[in-house]
């Protein structure tokens, strides 16, 4: 079992819909990252969270440390949001700073 | 400048070739990373350099040899690769190696080993 689990694995939406991607982790973490990867490869860091909630434009990320759960929300989705969304956990310890990745959620937004 | 650049974008090599991948950043970051990503899988960490010293080696085969000649540059030297090494190789950097540091990724080098 992966230490970081995402759901759903695939998500299809119509333009304008509200989207939620979930991330659960079993390890103790100090920070949780949400990343976006478009076809072609480039990865962009969207958020880094250690508590609470962050918002950037139409994107909102929340984390519940007690429940070991984070969500990424996209409001008013658009076809350009189509990408793979990856959550990644930062643990301390000997691999200080190493990211443990979830398997990714493939999002397709249709016009 | 918040960009990490990687060259080349694409590379095709034979199993007996020697080639190098290059990564550069001018953000003053002191931690740099190499990742390998196979299709439809998340990135896998290979190496981490912190202040130009190798900090983490994730038991990567010796046919991959990293080098950090200065704080802005990271190389990955390739020798005697296998077809299963074909993948997207991503470089990233962060201010320092540590928890809660945002990693900035390059566009990757897509490698095909024949």
PDB file of C-alpha atoms in Angstrom:
ATOM      1  CA  UNK A   1       0.000   0.000   0.000  1.00  0.00           C
ATOM      2  CA  UNK A   2       1.354   3.381  -1.033  1.00  0.00           C
ATOM      3  CA  UNK A   3       1.950   5.797   1.808  1.00  0.00           C
ATOM      4  CA  UNK A   4       0.160   8.515  -0.170  1.00  0.00           C
ATOM      5  CA  UNK A   5      -3.126   7.610  -1.853  1.00  0.00           C
ATOM      6  CA  UNK A   6      -5.080   9.779  -4.246  1.00  0.00           C
ATOM      7  CA  UNK A   7      -8.631   9.497  -5.491  1.00  0.00           C
ATOM      8  CA  UNK A   8     -10.029   9.382  -7.996  1.00  0.00           C
ATOM      9  CA  UNK A   9      -7.374   8.075 -10.396  1.00  0.00           C
ATOM     10  CA  UNK A  10      -9.267   9.502 -13.366  1.00  0.00           C
ATOM     11  CA  UNK A  11     -11.742  12.354 -13.391  1.00  0.00           C
ATOM     12  CA  UNK A  12     -13.749  13.745 -16.288  1.00  0.00           C
ATOM     13  CA  UNK A  13     -15.716  16.957 -15.960  1.00  0.00           C
ATOM     14  CA  UNK A  14     -17.628  19.447 -18.050  1.00  0.00           C
ATOM     15  CA  UNK A  15     -16.383  23.010 -18.237  1.00  0.00           C
ATOM     16  CA  UNK A  16     -17.635  25.029 -15.298  1.00  0.00           C
ATOM     17  CA  UNK A  17     -17.972  22.127 -12.866  1.00  0.00           C
ATOM     18  CA  UNK A  18     -16.526  22.155  -9.353  1.00  0.00           C
ATOM     19  CA  UNK A  19     -13.816  19.531  -8.996  1.00  0.00           C
ATOM     20  CA  UNK A  20     -12.379  17.833  -5.926  1.00  0.00           C
ATOM     21  CA  UNK A  21      -9.320  15.601  -5.789  1.00  0.00           C
ATOM     22  CA  UNK A  22      -8.521  13.823  -2.543  1.00  0.00           C
ATOM     23  CA  UNK A  23      -5.244  12.771  -0.975  1.00  0.00           C
ATOM     24  CA  UNK A  24      -4.794  10.565   2.096  1.00  0.00           C
ATOM     25  CA  UNK A  25      -1.474   9.750   3.678  1.00  0.00           C
ATOM     26  CA  UNK A  26      -0.417   7.217   6.277  1.00  0.00           C
ATOM     27  CA  UNK A  27       2.912   8.717   7.282  1.00  0.00           C
ATOM     28  CA  UNK A  28       3.496  11.544   9.700  1.00  0.00           C
ATOM     29  CA  UNK A  29       4.194  14.563   7.579  1.00  0.00           C
ATOM     30  CA  UNK A  30       5.384  18.083   7.997  1.00  0.00           C
ATOM     31  CA  UNK A  31       4.112  19.437   4.691  1.00  0.00           C
ATOM     32  CA  UNK A  32       1.878  18.361   1.822  1.00  0.00           C
ATOM     33  CA  UNK A  33       2.411  19.543  -1.740  1.00  0.00           C
ATOM     34  CA  UNK A  34       0.041  19.687  -4.677  1.00  0.00           C
ATOM     35  CA  UNK A  35       1.661  19.566  -8.109  1.00  0.00           C
ATOM     36  CA  UNK A  36       0.306  19.877 -11.635  1.00  0.00           C
ATOM     37  CA  UNK A  37       1.798  18.104 -14.637  1.00  0.00           C
ATOM     38  CA  UNK A  38       0.670  18.894 -18.158  1.00  0.00           C
ATOM     39  CA  UNK A  39       1.161  16.524 -21.119  1.00  0.00           C
ATOM     40  CA  UNK A  40       4.732  16.997 -22.260  1.00  0.00           C
ATOM     41  CA  UNK A  41       6.133  16.697 -18.782  1.00  0.00           C
ATOM     42  CA  UNK A  42       6.646  19.986 -16.970  1.00  0.00           C
ATOM     43  CA  UNK A  43       5.627  19.948 -13.310  1.00  0.00           C
ATOM     44  CA  UNK A  44       4.399  23.058 -11.527  1.00  0.00           C
ATOM     45  CA  UNK A  45       4.100  23.355  -7.779  1.00  0.00           C
ATOM     46  CA  UNK A  46       0.603  24.621  -6.920  1.00  0.00           C
ATOM     47  CA  UNK A  47       0.543  24.621  -3.127  1.00  0.00           C
ATOM     48  CA  UNK A  48       2.546  23.664  -0.083  1.00  0.00           C
ATOM     49  CA  UNK A  49       0.441  23.159   3.041  1.00  0.00           C
ATOM     50  CA  UNK A  50       1.184  22.316   6.615  1.00  0.00           C
ATOM     51  CA  UNK A  51      -2.199  23.337   8.036  1.00  0.00           C
ATOM     52  CA  UNK A  52      -5.504  24.924   7.123  1.00  0.00           C
ATOM     53  CA  UNK A  53      -6.342  26.161   3.682  1.00  0.00           C
ATOM     54  CA  UNK A  54      -4.735  28.051   0.807  1.00  0.00           C
ATOM     55  CA  UNK A  55      -6.305  29.685  -2.240  1.00  0.00           C
ATOM     56  CA  UNK A  56      -4.824  30.801  -5.518  1.00  0.00           C
ATOM     57  CA  UNK A  57      -7.211  31.972  -8.184  1.00  0.00           C
ATOM     58  CA  UNK A  58      -9.694  29.155  -8.852  1.00  0.00           C
ATOM     59  CA  UNK A  59      -7.660  26.619  -6.901  1.00  0.00           C
ATOM     60  CA  UNK A  60      -8.169  25.861  -3.230  1.00  0.00           C
ATOM     61  CA  UNK A  61      -6.205  23.360  -1.157  1.00  0.00           C
ATOM     62  CA  UNK A  62      -7.115  22.195   2.320  1.00  0.00           C
ATOM     63  CA  UNK A  63      -5.459  19.876   4.792  1.00  0.00           C
ATOM     64  CA  UNK A  64      -6.682  18.135   7.948  1.00  0.00           C
ATOM     65  CA  UNK A  65      -3.628  16.975   9.865  1.00  0.00           C
ATOM     66  CA  UNK A  66      -5.614  14.936  12.400  1.00  0.00           C
ATOM     67  CA  UNK A  67      -7.413  13.004   9.670  1.00  0.00           C
ATOM     68  CA  UNK A  68      -4.295  12.827   7.441  1.00  0.00           C
ATOM     69  CA  UNK A  69      -6.262  14.088   4.491  1.00  0.00           C
ATOM     70  CA  UNK A  70      -5.929  16.871   1.948  1.00  0.00           C
ATOM     71  CA  UNK A  71      -8.145  18.039  -0.879  1.00  0.00           C
ATOM     72  CA  UNK A  72      -7.561  20.103  -3.990  1.00  0.00           C
ATOM     73  CA  UNK A  73     -10.593  21.943  -5.327  1.00  0.00           C
ATOM     74  CA  UNK A  74     -10.955  23.642  -8.694  1.00  0.00           C
ATOM     75  CA  UNK A  75     -13.854  26.042  -9.083  1.00  0.00           C
ATOM     76  CA  UNK A  76     -15.344  26.875 -12.504  1.00  0.00           C
ATOM     77  CA  UNK A  77     -13.163  24.279 -14.220  1.00  0.00           C
ATOM     78  CA  UNK A  78     -11.819  24.988 -17.685  1.00  0.00           C
ATOM     79  CA  UNK A  79     -10.338  22.736 -20.390  1.00  0.00           C
ATOM     80  CA  UNK A  80      -6.918  24.261 -19.685  1.00  0.00           C
ATOM     81  CA  UNK A  81      -7.115  22.685 -16.215  1.00  0.00           C
ATOM     82  CA  UNK A  82      -6.772  19.273 -17.899  1.00  0.00           C
ATOM     83  CA  UNK A  83      -3.604  17.793 -16.451  1.00  0.00           C
ATOM     84  CA  UNK A  84      -2.329  15.255 -13.947  1.00  0.00           C
ATOM     85  CA  UNK A  85      -2.572  16.447 -10.355  1.00  0.00           C
ATOM     86  CA  UNK A  86      -0.158  14.886  -7.882  1.00  0.00           C
ATOM     87  CA  UNK A  87      -0.045  15.193  -4.134  1.00  0.00           C
ATOM     88  CA  UNK A  88       3.266  14.635  -2.404  1.00  0.00           C
ATOM     89  CA  UNK A  89       4.115  14.403   1.273  1.00  0.00           C
ATOM     90  CA  UNK A  90       7.180  15.807   2.980  1.00  0.00           C
ATOM     91  CA  UNK A  91       8.444  13.745   5.881  1.00  0.00           C
ATOM     92  CA  UNK A  92      11.342  14.544   8.139  1.00  0.00           C
ATOM     93  CA  UNK A  93      13.802  11.989   9.387  1.00  0.00           C
ATOM     94  CA  UNK A  94      16.781  10.672   7.507  1.00  0.00           C
ATOM     95  CA  UNK A  95      15.402  11.544   4.076  1.00  0.00           C
ATOM     96  CA  UNK A  96      14.855  15.111   5.122  1.00  0.00           C
ATOM     97  CA  UNK A  97      12.969  16.955   2.441  1.00  0.00           C
ATOM     98  CA  UNK A  98      12.206  13.874   0.329  1.00  0.00           C
ATOM     99  CA  UNK A  99       8.781  13.885  -1.311  1.00  0.00           C
ATOM    100  CA  UNK A 100       6.592  10.772  -1.256  1.00  0.00           C
ATOM    101  CA  UNK A 101       4.281  10.993  -4.250  1.00  0.00           C
ATOM    102  CA  UNK A 102       0.742   9.822  -4.783  1.00  0.00           C
ATOM    103  CA  UNK A 103      -0.097   8.050  -8.032  1.00  0.00           C
ATOM    104  CA  UNK A 104      -1.691  11.135  -9.568  1.00  0.00           C
ATOM    105  CA  UNK A 105      -5.191  12.031 -10.727  1.00  0.00           C
ATOM    106  CA  UNK A 106      -5.747  12.472 -14.453  1.00  0.00           C
ATOM    107  CA  UNK A 107      -8.228  15.312 -14.931  1.00  0.00           C
ATOM    108  CA  UNK A 108      -9.935  15.938 -18.253  1.00  0.00           C
ATOM    109  CA  UNK A 109     -12.247  18.924 -18.586  1.00  0.00           C
ATOM    110  CA  UNK A 110     -14.427  18.976 -21.681  1.00  0.00           C
ATOM    111  CA  UNK A 111     -15.711  22.201 -23.238  1.00  0.00           C
TER     112      UNK A 111
ATOM    113  CA  UNK B   1      14.074  34.229 -12.782  1.00  0.00           C
ATOM    114  CA  UNK B   2      12.109  31.260 -11.425  1.00  0.00           C
ATOM    115  CA  UNK B   3      13.091  28.870 -14.147  1.00  0.00           C
ATOM    116  CA  UNK B   4      14.880  25.552 -14.132  1.00  0.00           C
ATOM    117  CA  UNK B   5      16.237  24.687 -17.563  1.00  0.00           C
ATOM    118  CA  UNK B   6      17.180  21.249 -18.831  1.00  0.00           C
ATOM    119  CA  UNK B   7      19.048  20.194 -21.928  1.00  0.00           C
ATOM    120  CA  UNK B   8      18.593  18.368 -24.140  1.00  0.00           C
ATOM    121  CA  UNK B   9      14.796  18.125 -24.418  1.00  0.00           C
ATOM    122  CA  UNK B  10      15.029  14.755 -26.129  1.00  0.00           C
ATOM    123  CA  UNK B  11      17.835  12.210 -26.270  1.00  0.00           C
ATOM    124  CA  UNK B  12      18.146   8.912 -28.097  1.00  0.00           C
ATOM    125  CA  UNK B  13      21.148   6.784 -27.213  1.00  0.00           C
ATOM    126  CA  UNK B  14      22.437   3.302 -27.711  1.00  0.00           C
ATOM    127  CA  UNK B  15      23.358   1.009 -24.874  1.00  0.00           C
ATOM    128  CA  UNK B  16      27.076   1.587 -25.418  1.00  0.00           C
ATOM    129  CA  UNK B  17      26.889   5.385 -25.597  1.00  0.00           C
ATOM    130  CA  UNK B  18      27.958   7.911 -22.988  1.00  0.00           C
ATOM    131  CA  UNK B  19      25.821  11.029 -22.715  1.00  0.00           C
ATOM    132  CA  UNK B  20      25.049  13.712 -20.151  1.00  0.00           C
ATOM    133  CA  UNK B  21      21.935  15.553 -19.081  1.00  0.00           C
ATOM    134  CA  UNK B  22      22.272  19.110 -17.884  1.00  0.00           C
ATOM    135  CA  UNK B  23      20.176  21.152 -15.481  1.00  0.00           C
ATOM    136  CA  UNK B  24      20.626  24.808 -14.577  1.00  0.00           C
ATOM    137  CA  UNK B  25      18.954  27.257 -12.204  1.00  0.00           C
ATOM    138  CA  UNK B  26      19.775  30.844 -11.290  1.00  0.00           C
ATOM    139  CA  UNK B  27      17.468  31.260  -8.316  1.00  0.00           C
ATOM    140  CA  UNK B  28      20.231  30.877  -5.761  1.00  0.00           C
ATOM    141  CA  UNK B  29      18.816  27.532  -4.695  1.00  0.00           C
ATOM    142  CA  UNK B  30      21.160  25.269  -2.752  1.00  0.00           C
ATOM    143  CA  UNK B  31      19.309  21.969  -3.188  1.00  0.00           C
ATOM    144  CA  UNK B  32      18.975  20.220  -6.535  1.00  0.00           C
ATOM    145  CA  UNK B  33      17.255  16.957  -7.406  1.00  0.00           C
ATOM    146  CA  UNK B  34      17.148  14.342 -10.157  1.00  0.00           C
ATOM    147  CA  UNK B  35      13.937  12.381 -10.685  1.00  0.00           C
ATOM    148  CA  UNK B  36      13.053   9.607 -13.116  1.00  0.00           C
ATOM    149  CA  UNK B  37       9.470   9.338 -14.345  1.00  0.00           C
ATOM    150  CA  UNK B  38       8.029   6.445 -16.322  1.00  0.00           C
ATOM    151  CA  UNK B  39       4.808   6.885 -18.296  1.00  0.00           C
ATOM    152  CA  UNK B  40       1.671   7.202 -16.170  1.00  0.00           C
ATOM    153  CA  UNK B  41       3.688   6.961 -12.944  1.00  0.00           C
ATOM    154  CA  UNK B  42       4.721   9.615 -10.416  1.00  0.00           C
ATOM    155  CA  UNK B  43       8.333  10.813 -10.346  1.00  0.00           C
ATOM    156  CA  UNK B  44      10.868   8.669  -8.494  1.00  0.00           C
ATOM    157  CA  UNK B  45      13.654  10.429  -6.655  1.00  0.00           C
ATOM    158  CA  UNK B  46      17.161   9.459  -7.786  1.00  0.00           C
ATOM    159  CA  UNK B  47      19.575  11.938  -6.193  1.00  0.00           C
ATOM    160  CA  UNK B  48      19.608  15.051  -4.027  1.00  0.00           C
ATOM    161  CA  UNK B  49      22.442  17.529  -3.797  1.00  0.00           C
ATOM    162  CA  UNK B  50      22.584  19.963  -0.922  1.00  0.00           C
ATOM    163  CA  UNK B  51      25.178  22.740  -1.043  1.00  0.00           C
ATOM    164  CA  UNK B  52      26.882  20.912  -3.927  1.00  0.00           C
ATOM    165  CA  UNK B  53      27.305  17.743  -1.879  1.00  0.00           C
ATOM    166  CA  UNK B  54      25.464  14.509  -2.569  1.00  0.00           C
ATOM    167  CA  UNK B  55      22.873  14.183   0.191  1.00  0.00           C
ATOM    168  CA  UNK B  56      20.586  11.380  -0.963  1.00  0.00           C
ATOM    169  CA  UNK B  57      21.241   8.528  -3.398  1.00  0.00           C
ATOM    170  CA  UNK B  58      18.181   6.337  -3.726  1.00  0.00           C
ATOM    171  CA  UNK B  59      20.200   3.199  -4.563  1.00  0.00           C
ATOM    172  CA  UNK B  60      20.472   4.213  -8.192  1.00  0.00           C
ATOM    173  CA  UNK B  61      22.561   1.926 -10.468  1.00  0.00           C
ATOM    174  CA  UNK B  62      26.105   3.154 -11.089  1.00  0.00           C
ATOM    175  CA  UNK B  63      25.385   3.614 -14.783  1.00  0.00           C
ATOM    176  CA  UNK B  64      23.837   6.900 -13.624  1.00  0.00           C
ATOM    177  CA  UNK B  65      26.444   9.284 -12.241  1.00  0.00           C
ATOM    178  CA  UNK B  66      25.404  12.688 -10.890  1.00  0.00           C
ATOM    179  CA  UNK B  67      27.653  15.703 -10.660  1.00  0.00           C
ATOM    180  CA  UNK B  68      27.138  19.146  -9.168  1.00  0.00           C
ATOM    181  CA  UNK B  69      30.022  21.328 -10.404  1.00  0.00           C
ATOM    182  CA  UNK B  70      28.624  24.500  -8.825  1.00  0.00           C
ATOM    183  CA  UNK B  71      25.523  25.790  -7.076  1.00  0.00           C
ATOM    184  CA  UNK B  72      23.718  26.519 -10.358  1.00  0.00           C
ATOM    185  CA  UNK B  73      24.482  23.388 -12.334  1.00  0.00           C
ATOM    186  CA  UNK B  74      23.548  19.745 -12.014  1.00  0.00           C
ATOM    187  CA  UNK B  75      24.595  17.062 -14.457  1.00  0.00           C
ATOM    188  CA  UNK B  76      23.582  13.442 -14.858  1.00  0.00           C
ATOM    189  CA  UNK B  77      26.139  11.334 -16.704  1.00  0.00           C
ATOM    190  CA  UNK B  78      24.783   8.265 -18.453  1.00  0.00           C
ATOM    191  CA  UNK B  79      26.796   5.223 -19.471  1.00  0.00           C
ATOM    192  CA  UNK B  80      25.842   1.732 -20.611  1.00  0.00           C
ATOM    193  CA  UNK B  81      22.146   2.301 -20.075  1.00  0.00           C
ATOM    194  CA  UNK B  82      19.473  -0.319 -20.578  1.00  0.00           C
ATOM    195  CA  UNK B  83      16.232   0.041 -22.579  1.00  0.00           C
ATOM    196  CA  UNK B  84      14.287   0.037 -19.298  1.00  0.00           C
ATOM    197  CA  UNK B  85      16.059   3.294 -18.404  1.00  0.00           C
ATOM    198  CA  UNK B  86      13.994   5.042 -21.075  1.00  0.00           C
ATOM    199  CA  UNK B  87      11.958   7.649 -19.214  1.00  0.00           C
ATOM    200  CA  UNK B  88      11.456  11.344 -18.570  1.00  0.00           C
ATOM    201  CA  UNK B  89      14.281  12.691 -16.394  1.00  0.00           C
ATOM    202  CA  UNK B  90      13.279  15.689 -14.337  1.00  0.00           C
ATOM    203  CA  UNK B  91      15.498  18.095 -12.499  1.00  0.00           C
ATOM    204  CA  UNK B  92      14.240  20.254  -9.648  1.00  0.00           C
ATOM    205  CA  UNK B  93      15.639  22.770  -7.228  1.00  0.00           C
ATOM    206  CA  UNK B  94      14.604  24.294  -3.919  1.00  0.00           C
ATOM    207  CA  UNK B  95      15.968  26.987  -1.671  1.00  0.00           C
ATOM    208  CA  UNK B  96      17.448  24.349   0.553  1.00  0.00           C
ATOM    209  CA  UNK B  97      16.891  20.679   1.291  1.00  0.00           C
ATOM    210  CA  UNK B  98      14.241  20.542   3.921  1.00  0.00           C
ATOM    211  CA  UNK B  99      10.647  20.131   4.877  1.00  0.00           C
ATOM    212  CA  UNK B 100       8.225  22.606   3.423  1.00  0.00           C
ATOM    213  CA  UNK B 101      10.502  23.759   0.630  1.00  0.00           C
ATOM    214  CA  UNK B 102       8.795  24.275  -2.730  1.00  0.00           C
ATOM    215  CA  UNK B 103      10.553  22.404  -5.499  1.00  0.00           C
ATOM    216  CA  UNK B 104      10.782  24.061  -8.897  1.00  0.00           C
ATOM    217  CA  UNK B 105      10.857  21.549 -11.730  1.00  0.00           C
ATOM    218  CA  UNK B 106      12.465  21.761 -15.125  1.00  0.00           C
ATOM    219  CA  UNK B 107      10.657  20.619 -18.283  1.00  0.00           C
ATOM    220  CA  UNK B 108      12.523  17.323 -18.344  1.00  0.00           C
ATOM    221  CA  UNK B 109      14.641  15.359 -20.785  1.00  0.00           C
ATOM    222  CA  UNK B 110      12.831  12.552 -22.555  1.00  0.00           C
ATOM    223  CA  UNK B 111      15.341   9.728 -22.923  1.00  0.00           C
ATOM    224  CA  UNK B 112      15.036   6.750 -25.231  1.00  0.00           C
ATOM    225  CA  UNK B 113      17.597   3.960 -24.931  1.00  0.00           C
ATOM    226  CA  UNK B 114      17.789   1.639 -27.924  1.00  0.00           C
TER     227      UNK B 114
END
